[in-house]
mmCIF file of C-alpha atoms in Angstrom:
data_model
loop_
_atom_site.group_PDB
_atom_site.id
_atom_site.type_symbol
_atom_site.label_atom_id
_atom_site.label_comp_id
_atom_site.label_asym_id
_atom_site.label_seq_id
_atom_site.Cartn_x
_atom_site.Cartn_y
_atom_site.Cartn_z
ATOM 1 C CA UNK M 252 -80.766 -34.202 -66.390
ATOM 2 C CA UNK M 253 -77.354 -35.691 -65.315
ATOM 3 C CA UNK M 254 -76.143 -32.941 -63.395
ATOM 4 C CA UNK M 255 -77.445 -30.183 -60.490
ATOM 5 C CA UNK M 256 -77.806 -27.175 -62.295
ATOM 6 C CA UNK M 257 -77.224 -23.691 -60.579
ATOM 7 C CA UNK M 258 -79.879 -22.038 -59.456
ATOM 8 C CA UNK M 259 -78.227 -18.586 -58.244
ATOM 9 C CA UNK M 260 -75.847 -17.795 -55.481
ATOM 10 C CA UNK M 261 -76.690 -16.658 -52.165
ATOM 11 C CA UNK M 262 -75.181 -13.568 -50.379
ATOM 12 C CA UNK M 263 -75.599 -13.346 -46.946
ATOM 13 C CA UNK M 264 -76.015 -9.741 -45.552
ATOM 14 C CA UNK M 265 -77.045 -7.496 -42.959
ATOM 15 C CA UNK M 266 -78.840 -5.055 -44.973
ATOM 16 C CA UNK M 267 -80.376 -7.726 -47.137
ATOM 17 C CA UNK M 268 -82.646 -4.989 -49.279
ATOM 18 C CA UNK M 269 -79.607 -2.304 -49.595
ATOM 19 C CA UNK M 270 -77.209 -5.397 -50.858
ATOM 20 C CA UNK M 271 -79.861 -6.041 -53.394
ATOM 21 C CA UNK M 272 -79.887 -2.497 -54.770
ATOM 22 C CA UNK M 273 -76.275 -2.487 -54.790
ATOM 23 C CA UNK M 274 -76.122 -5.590 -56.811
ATOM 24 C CA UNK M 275 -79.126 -4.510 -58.698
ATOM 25 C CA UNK M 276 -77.734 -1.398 -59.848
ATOM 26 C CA UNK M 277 -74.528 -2.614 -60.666
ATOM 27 C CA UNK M 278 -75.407 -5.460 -62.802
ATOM 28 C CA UNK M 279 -78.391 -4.640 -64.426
ATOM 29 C CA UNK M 280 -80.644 -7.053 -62.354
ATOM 30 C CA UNK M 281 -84.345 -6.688 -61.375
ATOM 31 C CA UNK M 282 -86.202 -8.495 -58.780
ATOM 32 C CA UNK M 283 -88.128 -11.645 -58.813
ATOM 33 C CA UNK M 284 -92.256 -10.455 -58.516
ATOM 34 C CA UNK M 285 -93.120 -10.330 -55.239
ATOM 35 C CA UNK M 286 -89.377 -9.041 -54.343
ATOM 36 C CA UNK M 287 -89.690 -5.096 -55.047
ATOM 37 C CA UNK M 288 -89.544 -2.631 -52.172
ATOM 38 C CA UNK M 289 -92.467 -2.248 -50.762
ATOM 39 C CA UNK M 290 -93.870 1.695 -51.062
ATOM 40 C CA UNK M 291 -93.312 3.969 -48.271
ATOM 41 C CA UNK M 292 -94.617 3.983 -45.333
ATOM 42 C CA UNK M 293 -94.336 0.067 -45.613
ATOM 43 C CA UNK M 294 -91.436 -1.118 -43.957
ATOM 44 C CA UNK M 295 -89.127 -3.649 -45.785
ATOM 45 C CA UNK M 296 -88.256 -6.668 -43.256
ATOM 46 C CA UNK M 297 -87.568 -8.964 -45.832
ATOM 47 C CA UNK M 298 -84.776 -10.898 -45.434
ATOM 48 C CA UNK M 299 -84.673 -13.274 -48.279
ATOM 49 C CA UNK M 300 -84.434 -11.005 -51.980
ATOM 50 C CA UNK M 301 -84.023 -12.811 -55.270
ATOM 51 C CA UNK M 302 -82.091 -10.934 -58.628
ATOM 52 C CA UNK M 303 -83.045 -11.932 -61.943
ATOM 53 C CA UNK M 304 -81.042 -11.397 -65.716
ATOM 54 C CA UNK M 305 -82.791 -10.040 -68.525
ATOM 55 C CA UNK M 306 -84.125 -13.829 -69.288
ATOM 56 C CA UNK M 307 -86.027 -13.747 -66.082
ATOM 57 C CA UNK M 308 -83.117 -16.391 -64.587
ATOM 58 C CA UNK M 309 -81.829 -16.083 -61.217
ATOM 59 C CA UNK M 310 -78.639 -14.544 -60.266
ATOM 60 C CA UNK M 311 -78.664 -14.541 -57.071
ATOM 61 C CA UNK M 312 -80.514 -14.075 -53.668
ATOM 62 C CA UNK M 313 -79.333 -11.933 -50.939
ATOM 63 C CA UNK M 314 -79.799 -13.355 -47.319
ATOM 64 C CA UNK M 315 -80.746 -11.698 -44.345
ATOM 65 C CA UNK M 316 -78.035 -12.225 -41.338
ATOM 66 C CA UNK M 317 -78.101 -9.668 -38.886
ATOM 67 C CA UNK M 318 -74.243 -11.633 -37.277
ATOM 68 C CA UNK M 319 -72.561 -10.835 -40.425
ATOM 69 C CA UNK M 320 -68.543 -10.370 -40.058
ATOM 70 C CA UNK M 321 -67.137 -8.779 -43.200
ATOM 71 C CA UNK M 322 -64.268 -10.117 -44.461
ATOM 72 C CA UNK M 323 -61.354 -8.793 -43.508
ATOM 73 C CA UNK M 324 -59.214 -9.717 -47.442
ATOM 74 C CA UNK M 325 -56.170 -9.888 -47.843
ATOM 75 C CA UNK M 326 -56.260 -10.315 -44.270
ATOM 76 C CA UNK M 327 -57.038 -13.956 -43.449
ATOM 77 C CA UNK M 328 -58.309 -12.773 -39.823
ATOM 78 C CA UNK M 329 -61.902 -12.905 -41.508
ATOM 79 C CA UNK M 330 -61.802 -15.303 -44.860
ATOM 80 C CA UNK M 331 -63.342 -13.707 -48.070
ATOM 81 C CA UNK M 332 -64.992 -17.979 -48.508
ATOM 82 C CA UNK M 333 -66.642 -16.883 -51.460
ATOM 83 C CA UNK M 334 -66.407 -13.956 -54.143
ATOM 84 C CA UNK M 335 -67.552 -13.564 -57.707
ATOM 85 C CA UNK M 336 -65.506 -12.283 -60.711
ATOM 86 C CA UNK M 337 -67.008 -9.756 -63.206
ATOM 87 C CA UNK M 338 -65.885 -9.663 -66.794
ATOM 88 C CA UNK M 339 -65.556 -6.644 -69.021
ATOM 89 C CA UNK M 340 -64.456 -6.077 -72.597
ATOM 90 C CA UNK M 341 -61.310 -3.944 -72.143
ATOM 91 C CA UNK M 342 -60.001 -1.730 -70.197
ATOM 92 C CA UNK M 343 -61.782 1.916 -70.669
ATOM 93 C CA UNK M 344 -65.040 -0.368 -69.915
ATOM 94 C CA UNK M 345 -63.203 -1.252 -66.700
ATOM 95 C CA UNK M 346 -62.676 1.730 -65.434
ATOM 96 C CA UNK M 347 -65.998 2.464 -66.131
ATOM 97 C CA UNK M 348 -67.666 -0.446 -64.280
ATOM 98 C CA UNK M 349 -64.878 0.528 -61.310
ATOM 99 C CA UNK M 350 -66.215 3.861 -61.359
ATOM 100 C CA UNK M 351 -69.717 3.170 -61.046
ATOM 101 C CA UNK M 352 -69.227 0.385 -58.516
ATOM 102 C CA UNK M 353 -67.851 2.842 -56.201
ATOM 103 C CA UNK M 354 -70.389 5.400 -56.955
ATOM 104 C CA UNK M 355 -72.952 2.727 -55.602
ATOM 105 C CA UNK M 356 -70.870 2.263 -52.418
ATOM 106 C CA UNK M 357 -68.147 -0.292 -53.087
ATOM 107 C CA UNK M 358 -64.593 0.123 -52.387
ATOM 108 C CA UNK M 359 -60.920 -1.186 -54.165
ATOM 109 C CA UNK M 360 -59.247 -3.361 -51.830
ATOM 110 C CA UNK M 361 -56.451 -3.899 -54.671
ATOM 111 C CA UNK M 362 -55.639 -2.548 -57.983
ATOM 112 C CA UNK M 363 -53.689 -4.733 -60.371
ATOM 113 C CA UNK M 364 -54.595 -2.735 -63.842
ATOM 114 C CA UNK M 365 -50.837 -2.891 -64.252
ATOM 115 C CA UNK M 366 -51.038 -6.424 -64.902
ATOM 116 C CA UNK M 367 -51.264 -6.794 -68.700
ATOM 117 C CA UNK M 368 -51.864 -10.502 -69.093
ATOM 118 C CA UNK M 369 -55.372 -9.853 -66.902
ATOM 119 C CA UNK M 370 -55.599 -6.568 -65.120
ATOM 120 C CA UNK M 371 -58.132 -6.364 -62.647
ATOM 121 C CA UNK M 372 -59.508 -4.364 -59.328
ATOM 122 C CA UNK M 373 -60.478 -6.169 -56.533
ATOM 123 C CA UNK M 374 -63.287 -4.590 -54.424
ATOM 124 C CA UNK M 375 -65.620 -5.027 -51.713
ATOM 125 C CA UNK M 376 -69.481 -4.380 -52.068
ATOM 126 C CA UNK M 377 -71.496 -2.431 -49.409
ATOM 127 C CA UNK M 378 -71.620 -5.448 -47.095
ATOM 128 C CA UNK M 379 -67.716 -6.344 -47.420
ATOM 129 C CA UNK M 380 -67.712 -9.500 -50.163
ATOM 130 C CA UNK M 381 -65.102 -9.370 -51.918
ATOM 131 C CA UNK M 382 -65.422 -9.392 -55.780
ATOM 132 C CA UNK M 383 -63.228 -9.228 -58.743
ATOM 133 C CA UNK M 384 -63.614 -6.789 -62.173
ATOM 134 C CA UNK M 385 -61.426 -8.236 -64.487
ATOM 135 C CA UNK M 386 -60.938 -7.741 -68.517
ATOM 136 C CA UNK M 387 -61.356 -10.931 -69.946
#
């Protein structure tokens, strides 16, 4: 090996287990064993979650950080510092995916499916990161 290789990306949030589920959900993830909610009455105080793909890779972990300040994009009052761009087909499957990210709790912070060359919606996931779906 001549190079780092990614493991996943980290998320911080303050809700680390209801980031996951978002995340989960919306990308077709499952957690690393030993990662699952626990059953109820258990309470979940975990505050460090790992996603994996299909292959059993990681994705990415969501961190527990009870401080957390949203960002405040496009406002620069609170920076976005990270976000992660989603790729669809075309665009019937992006309205789709738009759809069903909202349905599990995100939000548009900017539409720009007018854009022919690459349209795309911006939105923000439960916690506030910003993230991009984008036909490509």
């Amino acid at each position: 090996m001549t190079h780092p290789e990614l493991l996943h990306t980290a998320i911080d949030a303050r809700d680390p287990r209801a980031l996951a589920e978002f995340y989960r959900e919306l990308l077709g993830l499952h957690y690393r064993p030993g990662d699952e909610p626990p059953a109820p009455p258990a309470p979940d105080d975990e505050d460090w979650l790992v996603l994996l793909d299909s292959r059993d890779q990681r994705v990415l972990a969501i961190q527990g950080k009870a401080d957390l300040r949203p960002s405040t994009w496009p406002s620069e009052e609170v920076p976005m510092q990270l976000h992660m761009d989603f790729r669809v087909p075309d665009a019937a499957e992006l309205e789709l995916q738009r759809e069903r990210a909202e349905a599990l709790g995100a939000r548009v912070l900017m539409d720009r499916t007018q854009v022919p060359e690459e349209p795309l919606y911006v939105l923000a996931d439960p916690e506030g990161h910003p993230f991009c779906l984008l036909v490509g």
